[in-house]
Amino acid sequence: QVQLQESGPGLVKPSGTLSLTCAVSGGSISSSNWWSWVRQPPGKGLEWIGEIYHSGSTNYNPSLKSRVTISVDKSKNQFSLKLSSVTAADTAVYYCARGEWLVQSGDWYFDLWGRGTLVTVSS
Amino acid sequence: SSELTQDPAVSVALGQTVRITCQGDSLRSYYASWYQQKPGQAPVLVIYGKNNRPSGIPDRFSGSSSGNTASLTITGAQAEDEADYYCNSRDSSGDVVFGGGTKLTVL
């Protein structure tokens, strides 16, 4: 059974870079899936940050694109998020998720989520 | 990227039927997927595609779509269905978009 586990610092200073890793266990990151980062500020809704395919192709939320880098490490079966120039507005629970995109049928969905990790931006 | 619009809150009497809607231009091209999120937990997929339920999701959950509107229907709502519900799809640029979420209260 495939599982996702986020890891990384829970506290980041303003203007610094937030770095998180999502480890994929029980399956291969080279499967036909898109691997995403999604965040949720306290008391607010879900916001998609971006995604990566095992080939290295990426898509980013236009509102965050200038600050986001998502990378994949197939040798470690994991993918990572870097978000630069953070402010208090970036304080959120960060989730990694597995996406299934069936272009011909128009089906798109996240079928697997990590438990999430709270990242607080504060000095 | 385009937006998906949901009503912020909906309530339903125990055992009754409730429909949660999601509107957006992207829904003319992509089916919405729906997620249930309870406090302190990660979202859980409940409906995807035309009207598909992952294994373990009760059959009281169903989905439908018409034009730019997707709907999640819970037939015979249970106390444990009280949660936040989010719709999700791809937009015309290929970006992923979420609705703002609907808080469901079961009375």
mmCIF file with all atom_site columns, C-alpha atoms in Angstrom:
data_model
loop_
_atom_site.group_PDB
_atom_site.id
_atom_site.type_symbol
_atom_site.label_atom_id
_atom_site.label_alt_id
_atom_site.label_comp_id
_atom_site.label_asym_id
_atom_site.label_entity_id
_atom_site.label_seq_id
_atom_site.pdbx_PDB_ins_code
_atom_site.Cartn_x
_atom_site.Cartn_y
_atom_site.Cartn_z
_atom_site.occupancy
_atom_site.B_iso_or_equiv
_atom_site.pdbx_formal_charge
_atom_site.auth_seq_id
_atom_site.auth_comp_id
_atom_site.auth_asym_id
_atom_site.auth_atom_id
_atom_site.pdbx_PDB_model_num
ATOM 1   C CA . GLN A 1 1   ? 0.000   0.000  0.000   1.00 0.00 ? 1   GLN A CA 1
ATOM 2   C CA . VAL A 1 2   ? 1.492   3.285  -1.124  1.00 0.00 ? 2   VAL A CA 1
ATOM 3   C CA . GLN A 1 3   ? 2.041   5.910  1.547   1.00 0.00 ? 3   GLN A CA 1
ATOM 4   C CA . LEU A 1 4   ? 3.278   9.505  1.489   1.00 0.00 ? 4   LEU A CA 1
ATOM 5   C CA . GLN A 1 5   ? 5.185   11.145 4.330   1.00 0.00 ? 5   GLN A CA 1
ATOM 6   C CA . GLU A 1 6   ? 6.125   14.806 4.513   1.00 0.00 ? 6   GLU A CA 1
ATOM 7   C CA . SER A 1 7   ? 9.217   15.940 6.405   1.00 0.00 ? 7   SER A CA 1
ATOM 8   C CA . GLY A 1 8   ? 11.069  19.164 7.007   1.00 0.00 ? 8   GLY A CA 1
ATOM 9   C CA . PRO A 1 9   ? 11.515  22.062 9.443   1.00 0.00 ? 9   PRO A CA 1
ATOM 10  C CA . GLY A 1 10  ? 8.393   23.173 11.267  1.00 0.00 ? 10  GLY A CA 1
ATOM 11  C CA . LEU A 1 11  ? 9.669   26.722 11.701  1.00 0.00 ? 11  LEU A CA 1
ATOM 12  C CA . VAL A 1 12  ? 11.106  29.009 9.037   1.00 0.00 ? 12  VAL A CA 1
ATOM 13  C CA . LYS A 1 13  ? 12.233  32.605 9.435   1.00 0.00 ? 13  LYS A CA 1
ATOM 14  C CA . PRO A 1 14  ? 10.667  35.379 7.353   1.00 0.00 ? 14  PRO A CA 1
ATOM 15  C CA . SER A 1 15  ? 12.473  35.942 4.030   1.00 0.00 ? 15  SER A CA 1
ATOM 16  C CA . GLY A 1 16  ? 13.942  32.453 4.306   1.00 0.00 ? 16  GLY A CA 1
ATOM 17  C CA . THR A 1 17  ? 13.301  29.360 2.197   1.00 0.00 ? 17  THR A CA 1
ATOM 18  C CA . LEU A 1 18  ? 10.824  26.669 3.167   1.00 0.00 ? 18  LEU A CA 1
ATOM 19  C CA . SER A 1 19  ? 12.060  23.186 2.234   1.00 0.00 ? 19  SER A CA 1
ATOM 20  C CA . LEU A 1 20  ? 9.993   20.016 2.486   1.00 0.00 ? 20  LEU A CA 1
ATOM 21  C CA . THR A 1 21  ? 10.376  16.463 1.243   1.00 0.00 ? 21  THR A CA 1
ATOM 22  C CA . CYS A 1 22  ? 7.719   13.855 0.517   1.00 0.00 ? 22  CYS A CA 1
ATOM 23  C CA . ALA A 1 23  ? 8.847   10.249 0.752   1.00 0.00 ? 23  ALA A CA 1
ATOM 24  C CA . VAL A 1 24  ? 6.907   7.710  -1.296  1.00 0.00 ? 24  VAL A CA 1
ATOM 25  C CA . SER A 1 25  ? 6.809   4.227  0.231   1.00 0.00 ? 25  SER A CA 1
ATOM 26  C CA . GLY A 1 26  ? 5.175   1.035  -0.982  1.00 0.00 ? 26  GLY A CA 1
ATOM 27  C CA . GLY A 1 27  ? 5.267   2.149  -4.601  1.00 0.00 ? 27  GLY A CA 1
ATOM 28  C CA . SER A 1 28  ? 7.361   3.890  -7.233  1.00 0.00 ? 28  SER A CA 1
ATOM 29  C CA . ILE A 1 29  ? 7.550   7.590  -7.877  1.00 0.00 ? 29  ILE A CA 1
ATOM 30  C CA . SER A 1 30  ? 8.108   6.635  -11.516 1.00 0.00 ? 30  SER A CA 1
ATOM 31  C CA . SER A 1 31  ? 4.507   5.477  -11.864 1.00 0.00 ? 31  SER A CA 1
ATOM 32  C CA . SER A 1 32  ? 2.118   7.342  -14.185 1.00 0.00 ? 32  SER A CA 1
ATOM 33  C CA . ASN A 1 33  ? 1.148   9.913  -11.597 1.00 0.00 ? 33  ASN A CA 1
ATOM 34  C CA . TRP A 1 34  ? 1.624   13.583 -10.968 1.00 0.00 ? 34  TRP A CA 1
ATOM 35  C CA . TRP A 1 35  ? 3.045   14.395 -7.523  1.00 0.00 ? 35  TRP A CA 1
ATOM 36  C CA . SER A 1 36  ? 1.747   17.574 -5.942  1.00 0.00 ? 36  SER A CA 1
ATOM 37  C CA . TRP A 1 37  ? 2.159   19.911 -3.026  1.00 0.00 ? 37  TRP A CA 1
ATOM 38  C CA . VAL A 1 38  ? -1.004  21.413 -1.538  1.00 0.00 ? 38  VAL A CA 1
ATOM 39  C CA . ARG A 1 39  ? -1.185  23.751 1.428   1.00 0.00 ? 39  ARG A CA 1
ATOM 40  C CA . GLN A 1 40  ? -3.851  24.890 3.864   1.00 0.00 ? 40  GLN A CA 1
ATOM 41  C CA . PRO A 1 41  ? -3.433  28.010 6.027   1.00 0.00 ? 41  PRO A CA 1
ATOM 42  C CA . PRO A 1 42  ? -4.990  27.681 9.493   1.00 0.00 ? 42  PRO A CA 1
ATOM 43  C CA . GLY A 1 43  ? -8.776  27.852 9.230   1.00 0.00 ? 43  GLY A CA 1
ATOM 44  C CA . LYS A 1 44  ? -8.714  28.286 5.450   1.00 0.00 ? 44  LYS A CA 1
ATOM 45  C CA . GLY A 1 45  ? -9.141  26.234 2.299   1.00 0.00 ? 45  GLY A CA 1
ATOM 46  C CA . LEU A 1 46  ? -6.840  24.126 0.162   1.00 0.00 ? 46  LEU A CA 1
ATOM 47  C CA . GLU A 1 47  ? -4.375  25.758 -2.228  1.00 0.00 ? 47  GLU A CA 1
ATOM 48  C CA . TRP A 1 48  ? -2.471  23.866 -4.907  1.00 0.00 ? 48  TRP A CA 1
ATOM 49  C CA . ILE A 1 49  ? 1.205   24.821 -5.027  1.00 0.00 ? 49  ILE A CA 1
ATOM 50  C CA . GLY A 1 50  ? 2.500   22.755 -7.901  1.00 0.00 ? 50  GLY A CA 1
ATOM 51  C CA . GLU A 1 51  ? 3.283   19.313 -9.253  1.00 0.00 ? 51  GLU A CA 1
ATOM 52  C CA . ILE A 1 52  ? 5.959   17.191 -10.843 1.00 0.00 ? 52  ILE A CA 1
ATOM 53  C CA . TYR A 1 53  ? 6.061   14.109 -13.041 1.00 0.00 ? 53  TYR A CA 1
ATOM 54  C CA . HIS A 1 54  ? 8.860   11.566 -12.687 1.00 0.00 ? 54  HIS A CA 1
ATOM 55  C CA . SER A 1 55  ? 10.334  12.862 -15.956 1.00 0.00 ? 55  SER A CA 1
ATOM 56  C CA . GLY A 1 56  ? 10.919  16.190 -14.232 1.00 0.00 ? 56  GLY A CA 1
ATOM 57  C CA . SER A 1 57  ? 8.084   18.081 -15.926 1.00 0.00 ? 57  SER A CA 1
ATOM 58  C CA . THR A 1 58  ? 6.529   20.615 -13.586 1.00 0.00 ? 58  THR A CA 1
ATOM 59  C CA . ASN A 1 59  ? 3.455   22.829 -13.321 1.00 0.00 ? 59  ASN A CA 1
ATOM 60  C CA . TYR A 1 60  ? 3.136   25.589 -10.758 1.00 0.00 ? 60  TYR A CA 1
ATOM 61  C CA . ASN A 1 61  ? 0.346   27.727 -9.377  1.00 0.00 ? 61  ASN A CA 1
ATOM 62  C CA . PRO A 1 62  ? 0.744   31.034 -11.236 1.00 0.00 ? 62  PRO A CA 1
ATOM 63  C CA . SER A 1 63  ? 0.345   32.979 -7.987  1.00 0.00 ? 63  SER A CA 1
ATOM 64  C CA . LEU A 1 64  ? 3.363   31.208 -6.450  1.00 0.00 ? 64  LEU A CA 1
ATOM 65  C CA . LYS A 1 65  ? 5.395   30.370 -9.527  1.00 0.00 ? 65  LYS A CA 1
ATOM 66  C CA . SER A 1 66  ? 8.126   32.960 -8.968  1.00 0.00 ? 66  SER A CA 1
ATOM 67  C CA . ARG A 1 67  ? 8.956   31.481 -5.545  1.00 0.00 ? 67  ARG A CA 1
ATOM 68  C CA . VAL A 1 68  ? 8.408   27.742 -6.023  1.00 0.00 ? 68  VAL A CA 1
ATOM 69  C CA . THR A 1 69  ? 10.676  24.923 -7.107  1.00 0.00 ? 69  THR A CA 1
ATOM 70  C CA . ILE A 1 70  ? 9.576   21.282 -7.069  1.00 0.00 ? 70  ILE A CA 1
ATOM 71  C CA . SER A 1 71  ? 12.102  18.549 -7.806  1.00 0.00 ? 71  SER A CA 1
ATOM 72  C CA . VAL A 1 72  ? 12.147  14.766 -7.886  1.00 0.00 ? 72  VAL A CA 1
ATOM 73  C CA . ASP A 1 73  ? 14.796  12.301 -6.714  1.00 0.00 ? 73  ASP A CA 1
ATOM 74  C CA . LYS A 1 74  ? 14.001  8.936  -8.260  1.00 0.00 ? 74  LYS A CA 1
ATOM 75  C CA . SER A 1 75  ? 16.925  7.239  -6.527  1.00 0.00 ? 75  SER A CA 1
ATOM 76  C CA . LYS A 1 76  ? 15.386  8.097  -3.142  1.00 0.00 ? 76  LYS A CA 1
ATOM 77  C CA . ASN A 1 77  ? 11.779  7.737  -4.315  1.00 0.00 ? 77  ASN A CA 1
ATOM 78  C CA . GLN A 1 78  ? 10.879  11.194 -3.117  1.00 0.00 ? 78  GLN A CA 1
ATOM 79  C CA . PHE A 1 79  ? 10.030  14.674 -4.294  1.00 0.00 ? 79  PHE A CA 1
ATOM 80  C CA . SER A 1 80  ? 10.681  18.034 -2.721  1.00 0.00 ? 80  SER A CA 1
ATOM 81  C CA . LEU A 1 81  ? 9.345   21.562 -2.393  1.00 0.00 ? 81  LEU A CA 1
ATOM 82  C CA . LYS A 1 82  ? 11.266  24.786 -2.011  1.00 0.00 ? 82  LYS A CA 1
ATOM 83  C CA . LEU A 1 83  ? 9.392   28.035 -1.407  1.00 0.00 ? 83  LEU A CA 1
ATOM 84  C CA . SER A 1 84  ? 11.547  31.137 -1.198  1.00 0.00 ? 84  SER A CA 1
ATOM 85  C CA . SER A 1 85  ? 11.076  34.574 0.366   1.00 0.00 ? 85  SER A CA 1
ATOM 86  C CA . VAL A 1 86  ? 8.494   33.310 2.820   1.00 0.00 ? 86  VAL A CA 1
ATOM 87  C CA . THR A 1 87  ? 6.271   35.524 4.932   1.00 0.00 ? 87  THR A CA 1
ATOM 88  C CA . ALA A 1 88  ? 3.721   34.863 7.659   1.00 0.00 ? 88  ALA A CA 1
ATOM 89  C CA . ALA A 1 89  ? 1.159   34.314 4.890   1.00 0.00 ? 89  ALA A CA 1
ATOM 90  C CA . ASP A 1 90  ? 2.988   31.097 3.999   1.00 0.00 ? 90  ASP A CA 1
ATOM 91  C CA . THR A 1 91  ? 2.216   29.596 7.403   1.00 0.00 ? 91  THR A CA 1
ATOM 92  C CA . ALA A 1 92  ? 0.150   26.515 6.641   1.00 0.00 ? 92  ALA A CA 1
ATOM 93  C CA . VAL A 1 93  ? -0.193  22.771 6.792   1.00 0.00 ? 93  VAL A CA 1
ATOM 94  C CA . TYR A 1 94  ? 1.643   21.455 3.745   1.00 0.00 ? 94  TYR A CA 1
ATOM 95  C CA . TYR A 1 95  ? 0.429   18.221 2.155   1.00 0.00 ? 95  TYR A CA 1
ATOM 96  C CA . CYS A 1 96  ? 1.969   16.099 -0.541  1.00 0.00 ? 96  CYS A CA 1
ATOM 97  C CA . ALA A 1 97  ? -0.478  14.226 -2.734  1.00 0.00 ? 97  ALA A CA 1
ATOM 98  C CA . ARG A 1 98  ? -0.580  11.792 -5.636  1.00 0.00 ? 98  ARG A CA 1
ATOM 99  C CA . GLY A 1 99  ? -2.559  12.873 -8.671  1.00 0.00 ? 99  GLY A CA 1
ATOM 100 C CA . GLU A 1 100 ? -4.136  10.743 -11.337 1.00 0.00 ? 100 GLU A CA 1
ATOM 101 C CA . TRP A 1 101 ? -4.716  12.482 -14.688 1.00 0.00 ? 101 TRP A CA 1
ATOM 102 C CA . LEU A 1 102 ? -6.623  10.532 -17.315 1.00 0.00 ? 102 LEU A CA 1
ATOM 103 C CA . VAL A 1 103 ? -6.597  13.067 -20.138 1.00 0.00 ? 103 VAL A CA 1
ATOM 104 C CA . GLN A 1 104 ? -8.821  11.080 -22.514 1.00 0.00 ? 104 GLN A CA 1
ATOM 105 C CA . SER A 1 105 ? -11.659 10.688 -20.025 1.00 0.00 ? 105 SER A CA 1
ATOM 106 C CA . GLY A 1 106 ? -11.248 14.085 -18.369 1.00 0.00 ? 106 GLY A CA 1
ATOM 107 C CA . ASP A 1 107 ? -10.691 12.472 -14.998 1.00 0.00 ? 107 ASP A CA 1
ATOM 108 C CA . TRP A 1 108 ? -8.381  14.256 -12.591 1.00 0.00 ? 108 TRP A CA 1
ATOM 109 C CA . TYR A 1 109 ? -8.122  13.559 -8.900  1.00 0.00 ? 109 TYR A CA 1
ATOM 110 C CA . PHE A 1 110 ? -5.835  13.209 -5.893  1.00 0.00 ? 110 PHE A CA 1
ATOM 111 C CA . ASP A 1 111 ? -6.190  9.638  -4.707  1.00 0.00 ? 111 ASP A CA 1
ATOM 112 C CA . LEU A 1 112 ? -3.561  9.641  -1.982  1.00 0.00 ? 112 LEU A CA 1
ATOM 113 C CA . TRP A 1 113 ? -2.478  12.264 0.556   1.00 0.00 ? 113 TRP A CA 1
ATOM 114 C CA . GLY A 1 114 ? 0.195   12.530 3.177   1.00 0.00 ? 114 GLY A CA 1
ATOM 115 C CA . ARG A 1 115 ? -0.794  13.421 6.738   1.00 0.00 ? 115 ARG A CA 1
ATOM 116 C CA . GLY A 1 116 ? 0.488   16.952 6.313   1.00 0.00 ? 116 GLY A CA 1
ATOM 117 C CA . THR A 1 117 ? 3.085   18.978 8.191   1.00 0.00 ? 117 THR A CA 1
ATOM 118 C CA . LEU A 1 118 ? 2.600   22.373 9.800   1.00 0.00 ? 118 LEU A CA 1
ATOM 119 C CA . VAL A 1 119 ? 5.130   24.986 8.781   1.00 0.00 ? 119 VAL A CA 1
ATOM 120 C CA . THR A 1 120 ? 5.151   28.239 10.713  1.00 0.00 ? 120 THR A CA 1
ATOM 121 C CA . VAL A 1 121 ? 6.907   31.333 9.399   1.00 0.00 ? 121 VAL A CA 1
ATOM 122 C CA . SER A 1 122 ? 8.080   33.383 12.341  1.00 0.00 ? 122 SER A CA 1
ATOM 123 C CA . SER A 1 123 ? 11.203  35.029 13.687  1.00 0.00 ? 123 SER A CA 1
ATOM 124 C CA . SER B 2 1   ? -6.026  30.149 -13.414 1.00 0.00 ? 1   SER B CA 1
ATOM 125 C CA . SER B 2 2   ? -9.821  29.863 -13.309 1.00 0.00 ? 2   SER B CA 1
ATOM 126 C CA . GLU B 2 3   ? -11.831 29.552 -10.152 1.00 0.00 ? 3   GLU B CA 1
ATOM 127 C CA . LEU B 2 4   ? -14.228 27.052 -8.619  1.00 0.00 ? 4   LEU B CA 1
ATOM 128 C CA . THR B 2 5   ? -17.019 28.497 -6.501  1.00 0.00 ? 5   THR B CA 1
ATOM 129 C CA . GLN B 2 6   ? -18.684 26.684 -3.598  1.00 0.00 ? 6   GLN B CA 1
ATOM 130 C CA . ASP B 2 7   ? -21.236 27.786 -1.012  1.00 0.00 ? 7   ASP B CA 1
ATOM 131 C CA . PRO B 2 8   ? -19.371 28.369 2.264   1.00 0.00 ? 8   PRO B CA 1
ATOM 132 C CA . ALA B 2 9   ? -21.817 26.423 4.414   1.00 0.00 ? 9   ALA B CA 1
ATOM 133 C CA . VAL B 2 10  ? -24.691 23.970 4.038   1.00 0.00 ? 10  VAL B CA 1
ATOM 134 C CA . SER B 2 11  ? -26.759 22.139 6.631   1.00 0.00 ? 11  SER B CA 1
ATOM 135 C CA . VAL B 2 12  ? -28.849 18.984 6.468   1.00 0.00 ? 12  VAL B CA 1
ATOM 136 C CA . ALA B 2 13  ? -31.075 17.127 8.885   1.00 0.00 ? 13  ALA B CA 1
ATOM 137 C CA . LEU B 2 14  ? -29.881 13.687 9.907   1.00 0.00 ? 14  LEU B CA 1
ATOM 138 C CA . GLY B 2 15  ? -31.007 11.115 7.355   1.00 0.00 ? 15  GLY B CA 1
ATOM 139 C CA . GLN B 2 16  ? -31.977 13.665 4.729   1.00 0.00 ? 16  GLN B CA 1
ATOM 140 C CA . THR B 2 17  ? -30.394 14.393 1.351   1.00 0.00 ? 17  THR B CA 1
ATOM 141 C CA . VAL B 2 18  ? -28.028 17.257 0.704   1.00 0.00 ? 18  VAL B CA 1
ATOM 142 C CA . ARG B 2 19  ? -26.408 18.572 -2.461  1.00 0.00 ? 19  ARG B CA 1
ATOM 143 C CA . ILE B 2 20  ? -23.145 20.520 -2.453  1.00 0.00 ? 20  ILE B CA 1
ATOM 144 C CA . THR B 2 21  ? -22.369 22.398 -5.638  1.00 0.00 ? 21  THR B CA 1
ATOM 145 C CA . CYS B 2 22  ? -19.254 23.661 -7.382  1.00 0.00 ? 22  CYS B CA 1
ATOM 146 C CA . GLN B 2 23  ? -19.257 26.093 -10.294 1.00 0.00 ? 23  GLN B CA 1
ATOM 147 C CA . GLY B 2 24  ? -16.526 26.978 -12.730 1.00 0.00 ? 24  GLY B CA 1
ATOM 148 C CA . ASP B 2 25  ? -15.688 27.203 -16.413 1.00 0.00 ? 25  ASP B CA 1
ATOM 149 C CA . SER B 2 26  ? -13.129 24.408 -16.107 1.00 0.00 ? 26  SER B CA 1
ATOM 150 C CA . LEU B 2 27  ? -15.950 21.991 -15.278 1.00 0.00 ? 27  LEU B CA 1
ATOM 151 C CA . ARG B 2 28  ? -17.081 22.156 -18.890 1.00 0.00 ? 28  ARG B CA 1
ATOM 152 C CA . SER B 2 29  ? -13.873 20.286 -19.800 1.00 0.00 ? 29  SER B CA 1
ATOM 153 C CA . TYR B 2 30  ? -12.981 18.299 -16.680 1.00 0.00 ? 30  TYR B CA 1
ATOM 154 C CA . TYR B 2 31  ? -15.003 16.374 -14.150 1.00 0.00 ? 31  TYR B CA 1
ATOM 155 C CA . ALA B 2 32  ? -14.750 17.613 -10.595 1.00 0.00 ? 32  ALA B CA 1
ATOM 156 C CA . SER B 2 33  ? -13.281 15.441 -7.897  1.00 0.00 ? 33  SER B CA 1
ATOM 157 C CA . TRP B 2 34  ? -14.574 15.813 -4.345  1.00 0.00 ? 34  TRP B CA 1
ATOM 158 C CA . TYR B 2 35  ? -12.776 15.566 -1.024  1.00 0.00 ? 35  TYR B CA 1
ATOM 159 C CA . GLN B 2 36  ? -13.996 15.255 2.541   1.00 0.00 ? 36  GLN B CA 1
ATOM 160 C CA . GLN B 2 37  ? -11.864 16.809 5.247   1.00 0.00 ? 37  GLN B CA 1
ATOM 161 C CA . LYS B 2 38  ? -12.482 16.446 8.959   1.00 0.00 ? 38  LYS B CA 1
ATOM 162 C CA . PRO B 2 39  ? -10.730 18.652 11.537  1.00 0.00 ? 39  PRO B CA 1
ATOM 163 C CA . GLY B 2 40  ? -7.052  17.870 11.911  1.00 0.00 ? 40  GLY B CA 1
ATOM 164 C CA . GLN B 2 41  ? -7.074  15.314 9.110   1.00 0.00 ? 41  GLN B CA 1
ATOM 165 C CA . ALA B 2 42  ? -5.901  15.193 5.521   1.00 0.00 ? 42  ALA B CA 1
ATOM 166 C CA . PRO B 2 43  ? -8.508  15.381 2.748   1.00 0.00 ? 43  PRO B CA 1
ATOM 167 C CA . VAL B 2 44  ? -10.017 12.116 1.565   1.00 0.00 ? 44  VAL B CA 1
ATOM 168 C CA . LEU B 2 45  ? -11.204 11.513 -1.999  1.00 0.00 ? 45  LEU B CA 1
ATOM 169 C CA . VAL B 2 46  ? -14.930 10.648 -2.053  1.00 0.00 ? 46  VAL B CA 1
ATOM 170 C CA . ILE B 2 47  ? -15.938 11.107 -5.708  1.00 0.00 ? 47  ILE B CA 1
ATOM 171 C CA . TYR B 2 48  ? -13.998 11.324 -8.970  1.00 0.00 ? 48  TYR B CA 1
ATOM 172 C CA . GLY B 2 49  ? -14.743 11.202 -12.658 1.00 0.00 ? 49  GLY B CA 1
ATOM 173 C CA . LYS B 2 50  ? -18.297 10.984 -13.931 1.00 0.00 ? 50  LYS B CA 1
ATOM 174 C CA . ASN B 2 51  ? -19.508 9.392  -10.684 1.00 0.00 ? 51  ASN B CA 1
ATOM 175 C CA . ASN B 2 52  ? -16.921 7.056  -9.190  1.00 0.00 ? 52  ASN B CA 1
ATOM 176 C CA . ARG B 2 53  ? -16.355 6.214  -5.542  1.00 0.00 ? 53  ARG B CA 1
ATOM 177 C CA . PRO B 2 54  ? -13.004 4.955  -4.240  1.00 0.00 ? 54  PRO B CA 1
ATOM 178 C CA . SER B 2 55  ? -13.036 1.748  -2.298  1.00 0.00 ? 55  SER B CA 1
ATOM 179 C CA . GLY B 2 56  ? -14.416 2.267  1.202   1.00 0.00 ? 56  GLY B CA 1
ATOM 180 C CA . ILE B 2 57  ? -16.561 5.302  0.416   1.00 0.00 ? 57  ILE B CA 1
ATOM 181 C CA . PRO B 2 58  ? -20.239 4.664  1.235   1.00 0.00 ? 58  PRO B CA 1
ATOM 182 C CA . ASP B 2 59  ? -22.681 4.549  -1.662  1.00 0.00 ? 59  ASP B CA 1
ATOM 183 C CA . ARG B 2 60  ? -24.694 7.397  -0.149  1.00 0.00 ? 60  ARG B CA 1
ATOM 184 C CA . PHE B 2 61  ? -22.089 9.662  -1.806  1.00 0.00 ? 61  PHE B CA 1
ATOM 185 C CA . SER B 2 62  ? -22.667 10.378 -5.487  1.00 0.00 ? 62  SER B CA 1
ATOM 186 C CA . GLY B 2 63  ? -21.587 12.921 -8.058  1.00 0.00 ? 63  GLY B CA 1
ATOM 187 C CA . SER B 2 64  ? -23.088 14.570 -11.096 1.00 0.00 ? 64  SER B CA 1
ATOM 188 C CA . SER B 2 65  ? -22.297 17.334 -13.535 1.00 0.00 ? 65  SER B CA 1
ATOM 189 C CA . SER B 2 66  ? -24.151 19.678 -15.874 1.00 0.00 ? 66  SER B CA 1
ATOM 190 C CA . GLY B 2 67  ? -22.583 22.479 -17.846 1.00 0.00 ? 67  GLY B CA 1
ATOM 191 C CA . ASN B 2 68  ? -20.297 24.447 -15.559 1.00 0.00 ? 68  ASN B CA 1
ATOM 192 C CA . THR B 2 69  ? -21.699 22.966 -12.351 1.00 0.00 ? 69  THR B CA 1
ATOM 193 C CA . ALA B 2 70  ? -20.681 19.822 -10.507 1.00 0.00 ? 70  ALA B CA 1
ATOM 194 C CA . SER B 2 71  ? -22.611 18.435 -7.560  1.00 0.00 ? 71  SER B CA 1
ATOM 195 C CA . LEU B 2 72  ? -21.872 16.123 -4.686  1.00 0.00 ? 72  LEU B CA 1
ATOM 196 C CA . THR B 2 73  ? -24.984 14.497 -3.236  1.00 0.00 ? 73  THR B CA 1
ATOM 197 C CA . ILE B 2 74  ? -25.192 12.723 0.092   1.00 0.00 ? 74  ILE B CA 1
ATOM 198 C CA . THR B 2 75  ? -28.359 10.636 0.279   1.00 0.00 ? 75  THR B CA 1
ATOM 199 C CA . GLY B 2 76  ? -29.290 9.905  3.883   1.00 0.00 ? 76  GLY B CA 1
ATOM 200 C CA . ALA B 2 77  ? -26.666 12.061 5.593   1.00 0.00 ? 77  ALA B CA 1
ATOM 201 C CA . GLN B 2 78  ? -25.064 10.611 8.709   1.00 0.00 ? 78  GLN B CA 1
ATOM 202 C CA . ALA B 2 79  ? -23.526 12.390 11.667  1.00 0.00 ? 79  ALA B CA 1
ATOM 203 C CA . GLU B 2 80  ? -20.075 11.265 10.533  1.00 0.00 ? 80  GLU B CA 1
ATOM 204 C CA . ASP B 2 81  ? -20.563 13.109 7.232   1.00 0.00 ? 81  ASP B CA 1
ATOM 205 C CA . GLU B 2 82  ? -20.184 16.447 9.023   1.00 0.00 ? 82  GLU B CA 1
ATOM 206 C CA . ALA B 2 83  ? -17.000 17.859 7.507   1.00 0.00 ? 83  ALA B CA 1
ATOM 207 C CA . ASP B 2 84  ? -15.590 20.310 4.998   1.00 0.00 ? 84  ASP B CA 1
ATOM 208 C CA . TYR B 2 85  ? -15.982 19.346 1.351   1.00 0.00 ? 85  TYR B CA 1
ATOM 209 C CA . TYR B 2 86  ? -13.781 20.593 -1.477  1.00 0.00 ? 86  TYR B CA 1
ATOM 210 C CA . CYS B 2 87  ? -14.160 20.278 -5.225  1.00 0.00 ? 87  CYS B CA 1
ATOM 211 C CA . ASN B 2 88  ? -11.147 20.163 -7.510  1.00 0.00 ? 88  ASN B CA 1
ATOM 212 C CA . SER B 2 89  ? -10.364 20.017 -11.216 1.00 0.00 ? 89  SER B CA 1
ATOM 213 C CA . ARG B 2 90  ? -7.905  21.115 -13.857 1.00 0.00 ? 90  ARG B CA 1
ATOM 214 C CA . ASP B 2 91  ? -8.420  24.437 -15.629 1.00 0.00 ? 91  ASP B CA 1
ATOM 215 C CA . SER B 2 92  ? -7.915  25.279 -19.293 1.00 0.00 ? 92  SER B CA 1
ATOM 216 C CA . SER B 2 93  ? -4.229  25.998 -18.659 1.00 0.00 ? 93  SER B CA 1
ATOM 217 C CA . GLY B 2 94  ? -3.764  22.593 -17.088 1.00 0.00 ? 94  GLY B CA 1
ATOM 218 C CA . ASP B 2 95  ? -3.358  24.050 -13.604 1.00 0.00 ? 95  ASP B CA 1
ATOM 219 C CA . VAL B 2 96  ? -5.022  22.420 -10.615 1.00 0.00 ? 96  VAL B CA 1
ATOM 220 C CA . VAL B 2 97  ? -7.765  24.422 -8.918  1.00 0.00 ? 97  VAL B CA 1
ATOM 221 C CA . PHE B 2 98  ? -9.721  23.913 -5.714  1.00 0.00 ? 98  PHE B CA 1
ATOM 222 C CA . GLY B 2 99  ? -13.047 25.330 -4.671  1.00 0.00 ? 99  GLY B CA 1
ATOM 223 C CA . GLY B 2 100 ? -13.143 27.377 -1.501  1.00 0.00 ? 100 GLY B CA 1
ATOM 224 C CA . GLY B 2 101 ? -14.792 24.563 0.428   1.00 0.00 ? 101 GLY B CA 1
ATOM 225 C CA . THR B 2 102 ? -18.239 23.931 1.914   1.00 0.00 ? 102 THR B CA 1
ATOM 226 C CA . LYS B 2 103 ? -18.749 23.290 5.607   1.00 0.00 ? 103 LYS B CA 1
ATOM 227 C CA . LEU B 2 104 ? -21.469 20.674 6.019   1.00 0.00 ? 104 LEU B CA 1
ATOM 228 C CA . THR B 2 105 ? -23.381 20.605 9.270   1.00 0.00 ? 105 THR B CA 1
ATOM 229 C CA . VAL B 2 106 ? -25.593 17.604 10.059  1.00 0.00 ? 106 VAL B CA 1
ATOM 230 C CA . LEU B 2 107 ? -28.404 18.663 12.372  1.00 0.00 ? 107 LEU B CA 1
#
